[in-house]
GROMACS .gro file of C-alpha atoms in nm:
model
  266
    1UNK     CA    1   1.598   1.662   1.141
    2UNK     CA    2   1.235   1.762   1.197
    3UNK     CA    3   0.989   1.475   1.146
    4UNK     CA    4   0.636   1.611   1.109
    5UNK     CA    5   0.464   1.283   1.015
    6UNK     CA    6   0.545   0.916   0.967
    7UNK     CA    7   0.416   0.689   0.687
    8UNK     CA    8   0.436   0.312   0.734
    9UNK     CA    9   0.402   0.044   0.471
   10UNK     CA   10   0.293  -0.291   0.615
   11UNK     CA   11   0.410  -0.599   0.423
   12UNK     CA   12   0.788  -0.625   0.428
   13UNK     CA   13   0.809  -0.314   0.646
   14UNK     CA   14   0.614  -0.285   0.973
   15UNK     CA   15   0.507  -0.651   0.953
   16UNK     CA   16   0.768  -0.922   0.998
   17UNK     CA   17   0.786  -1.240   0.794
   18UNK     CA   18   0.512  -1.393   1.008
   19UNK     CA   19   0.284  -1.099   0.919
   20UNK     CA   20   0.294  -0.967   1.275
   21UNK     CA   21   0.393  -0.639   1.440
   22UNK     CA   22   0.674  -0.712   1.684
   23UNK     CA   23   0.653  -0.575   2.040
   24UNK     CA   24   0.948  -0.345   1.970
   25UNK     CA   25   0.792  -0.203   1.654
   26UNK     CA   26   0.458  -0.159   1.831
   27UNK     CA   27   0.611   0.031   2.120
   28UNK     CA   28   0.816   0.257   1.892
   29UNK     CA   29   0.510   0.353   1.686
   30UNK     CA   30   0.298   0.414   1.996
   31UNK     CA   31   0.574   0.630   2.144
   32UNK     CA   32   0.561   0.847   1.832
   33UNK     CA   33   0.184   0.877   1.872
   34UNK     CA   34   0.227   0.980   2.237
   35UNK     CA   35   0.476   1.245   2.125
   36UNK     CA   36   0.213   1.392   1.894
   37UNK     CA   37   0.366   1.279   1.564
   38UNK     CA   38   0.091   1.188   1.315
   39UNK     CA   39   0.129   0.830   1.190
   40UNK     CA   40  -0.021   0.708   0.862
   41UNK     CA   41  -0.044   0.348   0.744
   42UNK     CA   42  -0.014   0.321   0.364
   43UNK     CA   43  -0.072  -0.026   0.224
   44UNK     CA   44  -0.196  -0.214  -0.079
   45UNK     CA   45  -0.417  -0.421   0.149
   46UNK     CA   46  -0.793  -0.378   0.211
   47UNK     CA   47  -0.938  -0.268   0.546
   48UNK     CA   48  -1.046  -0.618   0.654
   49UNK     CA   49  -0.694  -0.754   0.609
   50UNK     CA   50  -0.534  -0.466   0.798
   51UNK     CA   51  -0.780  -0.512   1.084
   52UNK     CA   52  -0.680  -0.877   1.109
   53UNK     CA   53  -0.307  -0.801   1.118
   54UNK     CA   54  -0.264  -0.483   1.320
   55UNK     CA   55  -0.288  -0.473   1.700
   56UNK     CA   56  -0.591  -0.275   1.814
   57UNK     CA   57  -0.394   0.036   1.926
   58UNK     CA   58  -0.254   0.075   1.574
   59UNK     CA   59  -0.601   0.064   1.422
   60UNK     CA   60  -0.665   0.405   1.580
   61UNK     CA   61  -0.384   0.588   1.400
   62UNK     CA   62  -0.434   0.926   1.234
   63UNK     CA   63  -0.507   0.787   0.887
   64UNK     CA   64  -0.523   0.462   0.693
   65UNK     CA   65  -0.445   0.448   0.322
   66UNK     CA   66  -0.575   0.126   0.162
   67UNK     CA   67  -0.545  -0.016  -0.190
   68UNK     CA   68  -0.235   0.196  -0.259
   69UNK     CA   69  -0.443   0.511  -0.214
   70UNK     CA   70  -0.782   0.420  -0.362
   71UNK     CA   71  -0.947   0.433  -0.019
   72UNK     CA   72  -0.836   0.681   0.249
   73UNK     CA   73  -0.988   0.693   0.596
   74UNK     CA   74  -0.874   0.969   0.831
   75UNK     CA   75  -0.972   0.930   1.195
   76UNK     CA   76  -0.803   1.265   1.259
   77UNK     CA   77  -1.077   1.444   1.064
   78UNK     CA   78  -1.344   1.174   1.040
   79UNK     CA   79  -1.325   1.157   0.660
   80UNK     CA   80  -1.350   0.873   0.408
   81UNK     CA   81  -1.245   0.918   0.043
   82UNK     CA   82  -1.277   0.663  -0.239
   83UNK     CA   83  -1.107   0.695  -0.579
   84UNK     CA   84  -1.228   0.408  -0.803
   85UNK     CA   85  -1.139   0.284  -1.150
   86UNK     CA   86  -1.433   0.375  -1.369
   87UNK     CA   87  -1.638   0.087  -1.506
   88UNK     CA   88  -1.557   0.163  -1.870
   89UNK     CA   89  -1.183   0.138  -1.816
   90UNK     CA   90  -1.223  -0.175  -1.604
   91UNK     CA   91  -1.418  -0.338  -1.888
   92UNK     CA   92  -1.135  -0.259  -2.130
   93UNK     CA   93  -0.882  -0.422  -1.897
   94UNK     CA   94  -1.093  -0.734  -1.854
   95UNK     CA   95  -1.166  -0.763  -2.226
   96UNK     CA   96  -0.795  -0.740  -2.302
   97UNK     CA   97  -0.695  -0.992  -2.035
   98UNK     CA   98  -0.957  -1.247  -2.137
   99UNK     CA   99  -0.918  -1.213  -2.515
  100UNK     CA  100  -0.561  -1.344  -2.544
  101UNK     CA  101  -0.386  -1.669  -2.465
  102UNK     CA  102  -0.309  -1.766  -2.108
  103UNK     CA  103  -0.510  -1.810  -1.791
  104UNK     CA  104  -0.484  -1.489  -1.587
  105UNK     CA  105  -0.629  -1.477  -1.237
  106UNK     CA  106  -0.849  -1.167  -1.221
  107UNK     CA  107  -1.023  -1.021  -0.917
  108UNK     CA  108  -1.145  -0.680  -0.802
  109UNK     CA  109  -1.171  -0.498  -0.470
  110UNK     CA  110  -1.453  -0.252  -0.399
  111UNK     CA  111  -1.430  -0.072  -0.064
  112UNK     CA  112  -1.346  -0.383   0.137
  113UNK     CA  113  -1.540  -0.632  -0.075
  114UNK     CA  114  -1.350  -0.879  -0.293
  115UNK     CA  115  -1.493  -1.038  -0.608
  116UNK     CA  116  -1.369  -1.278  -0.874
  117UNK     CA  117  -1.528  -1.454  -1.169
  118UNK     CA  118  -1.408  -1.787  -1.025
  119UNK     CA  119  -1.274  -1.932  -0.703
  120UNK     CA  120  -0.912  -1.832  -0.639
  121UNK     CA  121  -0.656  -1.944  -0.382
  122UNK     CA  122  -0.450  -1.640  -0.287
  123UNK     CA  123  -0.344  -1.775   0.052
  124UNK     CA  124   0.025  -1.813  -0.030
  125UNK     CA  125   0.055  -1.491  -0.229
  126UNK     CA  126  -0.152  -1.258  -0.009
  127UNK     CA  127  -0.142  -1.441   0.325
  128UNK     CA  128  -0.519  -1.439   0.363
  129UNK     CA  129  -0.761  -1.708   0.472
  130UNK     CA  130  -1.082  -1.600   0.299
  131UNK     CA  131  -1.099  -1.583  -0.079
  132UNK     CA  132  -1.311  -1.359  -0.303
  133UNK     CA  133  -1.682  -1.392  -0.362
  134UNK     CA  134  -1.757  -1.521  -0.711
  135UNK     CA  135  -1.959  -1.311  -0.953
  136UNK     CA  136  -2.035  -1.336  -1.322
  137UNK     CA  137  -1.781  -1.168  -1.547
  138UNK     CA  138  -2.062  -0.961  -1.700
  139UNK     CA  139  -2.141  -0.817  -1.357
  140UNK     CA  140  -1.778  -0.744  -1.268
  141UNK     CA  141  -1.729  -0.554  -1.596
  142UNK     CA  142  -1.991  -0.294  -1.496
  143UNK     CA  143  -1.843  -0.206  -1.157
  144UNK     CA  144  -1.640   0.095  -1.044
  145UNK     CA  145  -1.371  -0.077  -0.840
  146UNK     CA  146  -1.106   0.028  -0.590
  147UNK     CA  147  -0.842  -0.200  -0.737
  148UNK     CA  148  -0.800  -0.462  -1.009
  149UNK     CA  149  -0.574  -0.756  -0.920
  150UNK     CA  150  -0.410  -0.974  -1.184
  151UNK     CA  151  -0.170  -1.265  -1.146
  152UNK     CA  152  -0.054  -1.568  -1.345
  153UNK     CA  153   0.055  -1.365  -1.647
  154UNK     CA  154   0.404  -1.346  -1.793
  155UNK     CA  155   0.638  -1.047  -1.807
  156UNK     CA  156   0.584  -0.964  -2.179
  157UNK     CA  157   0.212  -0.942  -2.116
  158UNK     CA  158   0.266  -0.716  -1.817
  159UNK     CA  159   0.476  -0.487  -2.036
  160UNK     CA  160   0.204  -0.480  -2.300
  161UNK     CA  161  -0.059  -0.394  -2.040
  162UNK     CA  162   0.157  -0.109  -1.915
  163UNK     CA  163   0.219   0.023  -2.266
  164UNK     CA  164  -0.149   0.005  -2.358
  165UNK     CA  165  -0.308   0.133  -2.037
  166UNK     CA  166  -0.029   0.309  -1.848
  167UNK     CA  167  -0.148   0.656  -1.950
  168UNK     CA  168  -0.495   0.591  -1.805
  169UNK     CA  169  -0.424   0.381  -1.496
  170UNK     CA  170  -0.165   0.333  -1.224
  171UNK     CA  171  -0.019  -0.015  -1.281
  172UNK     CA  172   0.215  -0.148  -1.013
  173UNK     CA  173   0.394  -0.484  -1.015
  174UNK     CA  174   0.470  -0.621  -0.667
  175UNK     CA  175   0.549  -0.945  -0.483
  176UNK     CA  176   0.852  -1.026  -0.700
  177UNK     CA  177   0.648  -0.988  -1.019
  178UNK     CA  178   0.372  -1.224  -0.910
  179UNK     CA  179   0.097  -0.966  -0.854
  180UNK     CA  180  -0.015  -0.678  -1.076
  181UNK     CA  181  -0.214  -0.412  -0.892
  182UNK     CA  182  -0.413  -0.166  -1.104
  183UNK     CA  183  -0.569   0.152  -0.967
  184UNK     CA  184  -0.711   0.473  -1.110
  185UNK     CA  185  -0.463   0.698  -1.291
  186UNK     CA  186  -0.418   0.949  -1.009
  187UNK     CA  187  -0.438   0.692  -0.729
  188UNK     CA  188  -0.116   0.625  -0.538
  189UNK     CA  189   0.021   0.618  -0.189
  190UNK     CA  190   0.204   0.944  -0.252
  191UNK     CA  191  -0.103   1.133  -0.376
  192UNK     CA  192  -0.300   1.020  -0.071
  193UNK     CA  193  -0.021   1.125   0.166
  194UNK     CA  194   0.012   1.460  -0.011
  195UNK     CA  195  -0.360   1.532   0.035
  196UNK     CA  196  -0.354   1.436   0.402
  197UNK     CA  197  -0.045   1.641   0.478
  198UNK     CA  198  -0.188   1.942   0.295
  199UNK     CA  199  -0.501   1.918   0.512
  200UNK     CA  200  -0.289   1.890   0.827
  201UNK     CA  201  -0.043   2.166   0.730
  202UNK     CA  202   0.260   1.936   0.728
  203UNK     CA  203   0.526   1.991   0.457
  204UNK     CA  204   0.617   1.675   0.266
  205UNK     CA  205   0.981   1.761   0.334
  206UNK     CA  206   0.912   1.675   0.700
  207UNK     CA  207   0.754   1.336   0.628
  208UNK     CA  208   0.945   1.016   0.709
  209UNK     CA  209   0.827   0.718   0.505
  210UNK     CA  210   0.923   0.351   0.537
  211UNK     CA  211   0.894   0.100   0.251
  212UNK     CA  212   1.031  -0.202   0.072
  213UNK     CA  213   0.863  -0.250  -0.269
  214UNK     CA  214   0.779  -0.080  -0.599
  215UNK     CA  215   0.454   0.075  -0.475
  216UNK     CA  216   0.663   0.281  -0.231
  217UNK     CA  217   0.877   0.451  -0.498
  218UNK     CA  218   0.645   0.751  -0.533
  219UNK     CA  219   0.656   0.818  -0.159
  220UNK     CA  220   1.034   0.796  -0.163
  221UNK     CA  221   1.041   1.062  -0.435
  222UNK     CA  222   0.803   1.301  -0.260
  223UNK     CA  223   0.887   1.269   0.111
  224UNK     CA  224   1.184   1.431   0.282
  225UNK     CA  225   1.304   1.129   0.480
  226UNK     CA  226   1.257   0.802   0.289
  227UNK     CA  227   1.374   0.498   0.486
  228UNK     CA  228   1.439   0.173   0.297
  229UNK     CA  229   1.414  -0.156   0.478
  230UNK     CA  230   1.715  -0.385   0.468
  231UNK     CA  231   1.503  -0.624   0.262
  232UNK     CA  232   1.386  -0.352   0.020
  233UNK     CA  233   1.431  -0.356  -0.356
  234UNK     CA  234   1.754  -0.194  -0.477
  235UNK     CA  235   1.570   0.102  -0.633
  236UNK     CA  236   1.443   0.213  -0.292
  237UNK     CA  237   1.781   0.166  -0.127
  238UNK     CA  238   1.938   0.395  -0.385
  239UNK     CA  239   1.672   0.663  -0.322
  240UNK     CA  240   1.671   0.637   0.057
  241UNK     CA  241   1.774   0.894   0.314
  242UNK     CA  242   1.889   0.591   0.513
  243UNK     CA  243   1.866   0.212   0.496
  244UNK     CA  244   1.758   0.039   0.816
  245UNK     CA  245   1.749  -0.323   0.931
  246UNK     CA  246   1.514  -0.577   0.772
  247UNK     CA  247   1.150  -0.619   0.865
  248UNK     CA  248   1.247  -0.929   1.065
  249UNK     CA  249   1.502  -0.724   1.260
  250UNK     CA  250   1.266  -0.444   1.373
  251UNK     CA  251   1.399  -0.203   1.114
  252UNK     CA  252   1.112   0.043   1.168
  253UNK     CA  253   1.175   0.062   1.542
  254UNK     CA  254   1.550   0.104   1.491
  255UNK     CA  255   1.491   0.435   1.310
  256UNK     CA  256   1.194   0.558   1.515
  257UNK     CA  257   1.389   0.508   1.837
  258UNK     CA  258   1.659   0.741   1.703
  259UNK     CA  259   1.395   0.997   1.602
  260UNK     CA  260   1.245   0.985   1.952
  261UNK     CA  261   1.587   1.011   2.118
  262UNK     CA  262   1.671   1.317   1.908
  263UNK     CA  263   1.341   1.484   2.005
  264UNK     CA  264   1.405   1.413   2.372
  265UNK     CA  265   1.752   1.567   2.351
  266UNK     CA  266   1.626   1.896   2.211
   0.00000   0.00000   0.00000
């Protein structure tokens, strides 16, 4: 096995149930960095949230993929790329969500700024302490946003959204169906990783990726060594090169330690 790069999801993967990086996971990742293996973080979270959760050494990794690929910052090449949902499509989503029965919670992220048309408490769902800034709905409708977040809608409505807008946007349901994350059509973790690896000259067949939820499926399809966490959804476990321990059992470190041992034995 030749591992040319490593991609790490955060929630349910590198982070344990307390939303922390364990000492064992931290040391394993840093050992890979010392061995010259590029490490990429690929998460649905915004930069401010990642900065709060990751130890400082991990904030200097080769690249950070935020918002499932809508914002990509590469320290390796000093680049920053943003792929927003255009304002016209965002307005269609909002009009649809607000024109039918129910009380959906709607908010938007724009390059590390979070806005909502009303105060929202996402502490339990997103494990954050600071909520979005409130703006008028009319103002939100005109923005080009990194990601649209929707919760408090039922499954039939999610299906209808996917049927109506799925050809023009990337719609991902996560957090056991509680959170709908909507990005631009060509925005995904896998497209961001593919661009980075093309720039670095690393074949996707040599990329090891770790994940646990639906927004990791694309990476599992495109990367040569997909690793499912023990707590991952069944779809990922069926696609995986291997299934490791859970995120509370240092599953990332368990695999990376074997990768490092194999490199040392060569």
